Amino acid sequence: MIWSNLKNIIKRKFGKPDKKEWLDKLVENLENQRVKNKNLPFKIADIKDRGFVVKVSGLYAFISFYHMPWKYSNINYWTAIFPKLIGKIFYCRVYSIKKDPILSIIIDGRIPQFKKPELTIGKNYKGIITEKSKYGIFIDIGYHFDWRCGSFVGLLHKSQFDSMQLFSDCSVGDEIEILYQGLNEKGQLVFSQIGEMTL
């Protein structure tokens, strides 16, 4: 009995806190950050049907595609770029924390956090193919900037490929290098692989 009590005293003074105690401290810290409306870094860990599993302040949380720092017109784009988002850090605020019946943390990344770079006409950029259609492909060149500037989606028309074989062979999720050609009449980014084109 005395030995058992002594072990508990030593553990409390010098030992590591147990998992529940450690988890409670992490949750308490996150709740304090939520009350203060603090911007917090989060890291992409996994993808689900409607959003991402992320790590924020040492805890797993969820962010929906609609609450990411940028939006897509097609939510399938998130699946296309997900492999290039794993481990990337963005910023958020904690939207909600529920403890019962299980711990559930929801975050919101719709806060200002990107600088817009100046895109240079005729410069090469690396992007990820987010959609393929019969007339061309859509590419997000946010990947070129390691997502530090968010998302920039543009069109590479199939007539602007180096060859039709390259157009046939490319797939959603592929990495591709293209030339930025400026904006079309609708204000959309336009890309090429052949150097010169008419907008």
PDB file of C-alpha atoms in Angstrom:
ATOM      1  CA  MET A   1       0.000   0.000   0.000  1.00  0.00           C
ATOM      2  CA  ILE A   2       2.755   2.455   0.977  1.00  0.00           C
ATOM      3  CA  TRP A   3       4.790   1.446  -2.089  1.00  0.00           C
ATOM      4  CA  SER A   4       1.773   1.995  -4.356  1.00  0.00           C
ATOM      5  CA  ASN A   5       1.156   5.470  -2.911  1.00  0.00           C
ATOM      6  CA  LEU A   6       4.837   6.327  -3.247  1.00  0.00           C
ATOM      7  CA  LYS A   7       4.816   5.278  -6.923  1.00  0.00           C
ATOM      8  CA  ASN A   8       1.791   7.516  -7.575  1.00  0.00           C
ATOM      9  CA  ILE A   9       3.481  10.507  -5.903  1.00  0.00           C
ATOM     10  CA  ILE A  10       6.665   9.974  -7.946  1.00  0.00           C
ATOM     11  CA  LYS A  11       4.630   9.618 -11.145  1.00  0.00           C
ATOM     12  CA  ARG A  12       2.747  12.851 -10.449  1.00  0.00           C
ATOM     13  CA  LYS A  13       5.941  14.776  -9.711  1.00  0.00           C
ATOM     14  CA  PHE A  14       8.347  13.329 -12.256  1.00  0.00           C
ATOM     15  CA  GLY A  15       6.527  10.969 -14.567  1.00  0.00           C
ATOM     16  CA  LYS A  16       4.890  11.620 -17.902  1.00  0.00           C
ATOM     17  CA  PRO A  17       1.207  12.515 -17.748  1.00  0.00           C
ATOM     18  CA  ASP A  18      -1.109   9.722 -18.818  1.00  0.00           C
ATOM     19  CA  LYS A  19      -2.751   9.897 -22.246  1.00  0.00           C
ATOM     20  CA  LYS A  20      -6.103  11.207 -21.010  1.00  0.00           C
ATOM     21  CA  GLU A  21      -4.468  13.946 -18.963  1.00  0.00           C
ATOM     22  CA  TRP A  22      -2.311  14.945 -21.946  1.00  0.00           C
ATOM     23  CA  LEU A  23      -5.336  14.934 -24.285  1.00  0.00           C
ATOM     24  CA  ASP A  24      -7.346  17.061 -21.841  1.00  0.00           C
ATOM     25  CA  LYS A  25      -4.530  19.646 -21.781  1.00  0.00           C
ATOM     26  CA  LEU A  26      -4.382  19.779 -25.581  1.00  0.00           C
ATOM     27  CA  VAL A  27      -8.169  20.227 -25.822  1.00  0.00           C
ATOM     28  CA  GLU A  28      -8.148  22.915 -23.123  1.00  0.00           C
ATOM     29  CA  ASN A  29      -5.394  24.786 -24.969  1.00  0.00           C
ATOM     30  CA  LEU A  30      -7.344  24.573 -28.245  1.00  0.00           C
ATOM     31  CA  GLU A  31     -10.521  25.809 -26.553  1.00  0.00           C
ATOM     32  CA  ASN A  32      -8.584  28.823 -25.254  1.00  0.00           C
ATOM     33  CA  GLN A  33      -7.334  29.533 -28.788  1.00  0.00           C
ATOM     34  CA  ARG A  34     -10.913  29.306 -30.112  1.00  0.00           C
ATOM     35  CA  VAL A  35     -12.204  31.764 -27.495  1.00  0.00           C
ATOM     36  CA  LYS A  36      -9.411  34.197 -28.426  1.00  0.00           C
ATOM     37  CA  ASN A  37     -10.241  33.726 -32.139  1.00  0.00           C
ATOM     38  CA  LYS A  38      -6.576  32.964 -32.880  1.00  0.00           C
ATOM     39  CA  ASN A  39      -5.240  31.971 -36.284  1.00  0.00           C
ATOM     40  CA  LEU A  40      -3.602  28.556 -35.999  1.00  0.00           C
ATOM     41  CA  PRO A  41      -1.514  26.469 -38.401  1.00  0.00           C
ATOM     42  CA  PHE A  42      -2.972  23.179 -39.595  1.00  0.00           C
ATOM     43  CA  LYS A  43      -1.452  20.344 -41.601  1.00  0.00           C
ATOM     44  CA  ILE A  44      -3.276  18.187 -44.185  1.00  0.00           C
ATOM     45  CA  ALA A  45      -3.190  14.512 -43.166  1.00  0.00           C
ATOM     46  CA  ASP A  46      -5.903  12.585 -45.068  1.00  0.00           C
ATOM     47  CA  ILE A  47      -8.895  13.026 -47.366  1.00  0.00           C
ATOM     48  CA  LYS A  48     -12.534  12.041 -46.796  1.00  0.00           C
ATOM     49  CA  ASP A  49     -15.665  12.357 -48.953  1.00  0.00           C
ATOM     50  CA  ARG A  50     -16.403  15.934 -47.901  1.00  0.00           C
ATOM     51  CA  GLY A  51     -13.113  17.328 -46.669  1.00  0.00           C
ATOM     52  CA  PHE A  52      -9.755  16.708 -45.050  1.00  0.00           C
ATOM     53  CA  VAL A  53      -8.520  15.224 -41.809  1.00  0.00           C
ATOM     54  CA  VAL A  54      -5.928  17.657 -40.458  1.00  0.00           C
ATOM     55  CA  LYS A  55      -3.646  18.112 -37.470  1.00  0.00           C
ATOM     56  CA  VAL A  56      -4.026  21.323 -35.463  1.00  0.00           C
ATOM     57  CA  SER A  57      -2.288  22.014 -32.109  1.00  0.00           C
ATOM     58  CA  GLY A  58      -1.445  18.321 -31.716  1.00  0.00           C
ATOM     59  CA  LEU A  59      -5.022  17.131 -32.303  1.00  0.00           C
ATOM     60  CA  TYR A  60      -6.846  15.647 -35.272  1.00  0.00           C
ATOM     61  CA  ALA A  61      -9.594  17.819 -36.716  1.00  0.00           C
ATOM     62  CA  PHE A  62     -11.775  18.070 -39.824  1.00  0.00           C
ATOM     63  CA  ILE A  63     -12.108  20.804 -42.437  1.00  0.00           C
ATOM     64  CA  SER A  64     -14.704  20.608 -45.200  1.00  0.00           C
ATOM     65  CA  PHE A  65     -13.740  21.380 -48.792  1.00  0.00           C
ATOM     66  CA  TYR A  66     -16.019  24.437 -48.562  1.00  0.00           C
ATOM     67  CA  HIS A  67     -14.032  25.824 -45.623  1.00  0.00           C
ATOM     68  CA  MET A  68     -10.575  25.448 -47.163  1.00  0.00           C
ATOM     69  CA  PRO A  69      -8.566  28.636 -47.807  1.00  0.00           C
ATOM     70  CA  TRP A  70      -9.614  28.595 -51.490  1.00  0.00           C
ATOM     71  CA  LYS A  71     -12.573  27.261 -53.461  1.00  0.00           C
ATOM     72  CA  TYR A  72     -12.987  25.160 -56.600  1.00  0.00           C
ATOM     73  CA  SER A  73     -15.962  25.153 -58.941  1.00  0.00           C
ATOM     74  CA  ASN A  74     -15.731  21.342 -58.904  1.00  0.00           C
ATOM     75  CA  ILE A  75     -15.045  19.558 -55.594  1.00  0.00           C
ATOM     76  CA  ASN A  76     -13.390  16.682 -57.495  1.00  0.00           C
ATOM     77  CA  TYR A  77     -10.409  19.012 -57.956  1.00  0.00           C
ATOM     78  CA  TRP A  78      -9.576  18.410 -54.283  1.00  0.00           C
ATOM     79  CA  THR A  79      -9.125  14.698 -54.970  1.00  0.00           C
ATOM     80  CA  ALA A  80      -6.845  15.500 -57.919  1.00  0.00           C
ATOM     81  CA  ILE A  81      -4.500  17.713 -55.896  1.00  0.00           C
ATOM     82  CA  PHE A  82      -4.686  15.865 -52.561  1.00  0.00           C
ATOM     83  CA  PRO A  83      -1.401  13.897 -52.997  1.00  0.00           C
ATOM     84  CA  LYS A  84       0.391  17.258 -53.407  1.00  0.00           C
ATOM     85  CA  LEU A  85      -1.288  18.706 -50.285  1.00  0.00           C
ATOM     86  CA  ILE A  86      -0.240  16.038 -47.770  1.00  0.00           C
ATOM     87  CA  GLY A  87       1.872  17.622 -45.052  1.00  0.00           C
ATOM     88  CA  LYS A  88       1.286  21.174 -46.297  1.00  0.00           C
ATOM     89  CA  ILE A  89       0.562  23.833 -43.687  1.00  0.00           C
ATOM     90  CA  PHE A  90      -2.205  26.434 -43.944  1.00  0.00           C
ATOM     91  CA  TYR A  91      -3.965  28.602 -41.358  1.00  0.00           C
ATOM     92  CA  CYS A  92      -7.379  28.377 -39.736  1.00  0.00           C
ATOM     93  CA  ARG A  93      -9.596  29.275 -36.828  1.00  0.00           C
ATOM     94  CA  VAL A  94     -11.314  26.682 -34.688  1.00  0.00           C
ATOM     95  CA  TYR A  95     -15.023  26.591 -35.515  1.00  0.00           C
ATOM     96  CA  SER A  96     -16.239  24.069 -32.943  1.00  0.00           C
ATOM     97  CA  ILE A  97     -15.062  21.543 -30.364  1.00  0.00           C
ATOM     98  CA  LYS A  98     -17.376  18.774 -29.139  1.00  0.00           C
ATOM     99  CA  LYS A  99     -16.269  16.301 -26.496  1.00  0.00           C
ATOM    100  CA  ASP A 100     -19.266  13.939 -26.295  1.00  0.00           C
ATOM    101  CA  PRO A 101     -19.749  11.204 -27.287  1.00  0.00           C
ATOM    102  CA  ILE A 102     -16.306  11.468 -28.968  1.00  0.00           C
ATOM    103  CA  LEU A 103     -13.916  14.349 -29.482  1.00  0.00           C
ATOM    104  CA  SER A 104     -14.819  16.251 -32.667  1.00  0.00           C
ATOM    105  CA  ILE A 105     -12.967  19.370 -33.823  1.00  0.00           C
ATOM    106  CA  ILE A 106     -14.076  21.406 -36.858  1.00  0.00           C
ATOM    107  CA  ILE A 107     -11.878  24.154 -38.301  1.00  0.00           C
ATOM    108  CA  ASP A 108     -12.395  26.954 -40.817  1.00  0.00           C
ATOM    109  CA  GLY A 109      -9.585  27.988 -43.191  1.00  0.00           C
ATOM    110  CA  ARG A 110     -11.406  30.911 -44.800  1.00  0.00           C
ATOM    111  CA  ILE A 111      -9.088  33.557 -43.441  1.00  0.00           C
ATOM    112  CA  PRO A 112      -6.657  35.803 -45.367  1.00  0.00           C
ATOM    113  CA  GLN A 113      -3.307  34.008 -45.653  1.00  0.00           C
ATOM    114  CA  PHE A 114      -2.000  34.245 -49.227  1.00  0.00           C
ATOM    115  CA  LYS A 115      -0.119  36.823 -51.244  1.00  0.00           C
ATOM    116  CA  LYS A 116      -0.943  36.986 -54.939  1.00  0.00           C
ATOM    117  CA  PRO A 117       2.207  36.604 -57.035  1.00  0.00           C
ATOM    118  CA  GLU A 118       2.634  38.382 -60.333  1.00  0.00           C
ATOM    119  CA  LEU A 119       2.353  35.772 -63.071  1.00  0.00           C
ATOM    120  CA  THR A 120       4.686  36.398 -65.997  1.00  0.00           C
ATOM    121  CA  ILE A 121       3.466  35.830 -69.552  1.00  0.00           C
ATOM    122  CA  GLY A 122       5.708  33.338 -71.361  1.00  0.00           C
ATOM    123  CA  LYS A 123       7.132  31.895 -68.121  1.00  0.00           C
ATOM    124  CA  ASN A 124       7.079  28.162 -67.356  1.00  0.00           C
ATOM    125  CA  TYR A 125       4.969  27.023 -64.411  1.00  0.00           C
ATOM    126  CA  LYS A 126       4.356  23.588 -62.927  1.00  0.00           C
ATOM    127  CA  GLY A 127       0.788  22.560 -62.239  1.00  0.00           C
ATOM    128  CA  ILE A 128      -1.526  19.679 -61.427  1.00  0.00           C
ATOM    129  CA  ILE A 129      -4.215  18.531 -63.866  1.00  0.00           C
ATOM    130  CA  THR A 130      -7.540  18.921 -62.062  1.00  0.00           C
ATOM    131  CA  GLU A 131      -9.942  18.097 -64.917  1.00  0.00           C
ATOM    132  CA  LYS A 132      -9.780  16.673 -68.424  1.00  0.00           C
ATOM    133  CA  SER A 133     -12.444  17.313 -71.054  1.00  0.00           C
ATOM    134  CA  LYS A 134     -12.759  16.729 -74.794  1.00  0.00           C
ATOM    135  CA  TYR A 135     -11.408  20.242 -75.545  1.00  0.00           C
ATOM    136  CA  GLY A 136      -8.517  20.456 -73.061  1.00  0.00           C
ATOM    137  CA  ILE A 137      -7.404  20.250 -69.448  1.00  0.00           C
ATOM    138  CA  PHE A 138      -7.707  22.460 -66.396  1.00  0.00           C
ATOM    139  CA  ILE A 139      -4.510  22.958 -64.405  1.00  0.00           C
ATOM    140  CA  ASP A 140      -3.872  24.420 -60.961  1.00  0.00           C
ATOM    141  CA  ILE A 141      -0.495  26.136 -60.835  1.00  0.00           C
ATOM    142  CA  GLY A 142      -0.761  26.844 -57.109  1.00  0.00           C
ATOM    143  CA  TYR A 143       1.460  23.760 -56.884  1.00  0.00           C
ATOM    144  CA  HIS A 144       4.268  25.770 -58.553  1.00  0.00           C
ATOM    145  CA  PHE A 145       4.338  28.034 -55.475  1.00  0.00           C
ATOM    146  CA  ASP A 146       4.073  25.094 -53.046  1.00  0.00           C
ATOM    147  CA  TRP A 147       0.483  26.327 -52.400  1.00  0.00           C
ATOM    148  CA  ARG A 148       1.883  29.360 -50.540  1.00  0.00           C
ATOM    149  CA  CYS A 149      -0.159  31.634 -52.786  1.00  0.00           C
ATOM    150  CA  GLY A 150      -3.266  29.472 -52.901  1.00  0.00           C
ATOM    151  CA  SER A 151      -4.823  28.247 -56.130  1.00  0.00           C
ATOM    152  CA  PHE A 152      -4.572  29.448 -59.753  1.00  0.00           C
ATOM    153  CA  VAL A 153      -6.634  27.375 -62.178  1.00  0.00           C
ATOM    154  CA  GLY A 154      -6.371  27.842 -65.934  1.00  0.00           C
ATOM    155  CA  LEU A 155      -7.057  26.072 -69.216  1.00  0.00           C
ATOM    156  CA  LEU A 156      -4.674  24.329 -71.576  1.00  0.00           C
ATOM    157  CA  HIS A 157      -6.647  23.799 -74.793  1.00  0.00           C
ATOM    158  CA  LYS A 158      -5.835  20.558 -76.597  1.00  0.00           C
ATOM    159  CA  SER A 159      -4.711  22.582 -79.654  1.00  0.00           C
ATOM    160  CA  GLN A 160      -1.944  24.064 -77.465  1.00  0.00           C
ATOM    161  CA  PHE A 161      -0.299  20.734 -76.601  1.00  0.00           C
ATOM    162  CA  ASP A 162       3.041  19.849 -78.180  1.00  0.00           C
ATOM    163  CA  SER A 163       1.276  16.828 -79.657  1.00  0.00           C
ATOM    164  CA  MET A 164      -2.143  15.155 -79.586  1.00  0.00           C
ATOM    165  CA  GLN A 165      -0.449  12.086 -78.102  1.00  0.00           C
ATOM    166  CA  LEU A 166       0.526  14.119 -75.034  1.00  0.00           C
ATOM    167  CA  PHE A 167      -3.081  15.267 -74.674  1.00  0.00           C
ATOM    168  CA  SER A 168      -4.325  11.666 -74.958  1.00  0.00           C
ATOM    169  CA  ASP A 169      -1.791  10.372 -72.429  1.00  0.00           C
ATOM    170  CA  CYS A 170      -2.318  12.950 -69.661  1.00  0.00           C
ATOM    171  CA  SER A 171      -4.615  12.213 -66.720  1.00  0.00           C
ATOM    172  CA  VAL A 172      -6.199  14.009 -63.778  1.00  0.00           C
ATOM    173  CA  GLY A 173      -3.654  14.302 -60.966  1.00  0.00           C
ATOM    174  CA  ASP A 174      -0.624  14.370 -63.298  1.00  0.00           C
ATOM    175  CA  GLU A 175       2.029  17.030 -62.860  1.00  0.00           C
ATOM    176  CA  ILE A 176       2.565  19.116 -66.007  1.00  0.00           C
ATOM    177  CA  GLU A 177       4.789  22.022 -67.076  1.00  0.00           C
ATOM    178  CA  ILE A 178       3.173  24.757 -69.133  1.00  0.00           C
ATOM    179  CA  LEU A 179       3.674  28.347 -70.336  1.00  0.00           C
ATOM    180  CA  TYR A 180       1.439  31.072 -68.945  1.00  0.00           C
ATOM    181  CA  GLN A 181      -0.153  33.038 -71.798  1.00  0.00           C
ATOM    182  CA  GLY A 182      -2.205  35.613 -69.918  1.00  0.00           C
ATOM    183  CA  LEU A 183      -5.957  36.017 -69.475  1.00  0.00           C
ATOM    184  CA  ASN A 184      -8.686  35.411 -72.024  1.00  0.00           C
ATOM    185  CA  GLU A 185     -11.736  37.654 -72.558  1.00  0.00           C
ATOM    186  CA  LYS A 186     -13.478  35.994 -69.581  1.00  0.00           C
ATOM    187  CA  GLY A 187     -10.553  36.749 -67.256  1.00  0.00           C
ATOM    188  CA  GLN A 188      -9.474  33.084 -67.096  1.00  0.00           C
ATOM    189  CA  LEU A 189      -5.830  31.984 -67.025  1.00  0.00           C
ATOM    190  CA  VAL A 190      -4.710  30.461 -70.323  1.00  0.00           C
ATOM    191  CA  PHE A 191      -1.764  28.079 -70.793  1.00  0.00           C
ATOM    192  CA  SER A 192       0.182  26.623 -73.704  1.00  0.00           C
ATOM    193  CA  GLN A 193       2.941  24.108 -74.367  1.00  0.00           C
ATOM    194  CA  ILE A 194       3.976  25.457 -77.760  1.00  0.00           C
ATOM    195  CA  GLY A 195       5.276  28.908 -76.887  1.00  0.00           C
ATOM    196  CA  GLU A 196       2.933  31.175 -78.843  1.00  0.00           C
ATOM    197  CA  MET A 197      -0.815  31.208 -79.162  1.00  0.00           C
ATOM    198  CA  THR A 198      -3.714  33.553 -79.805  1.00  0.00           C
ATOM    199  CA  LEU A 199      -6.012  34.338 -76.879  1.00  0.00           C
TER     200      LEU A 199
END
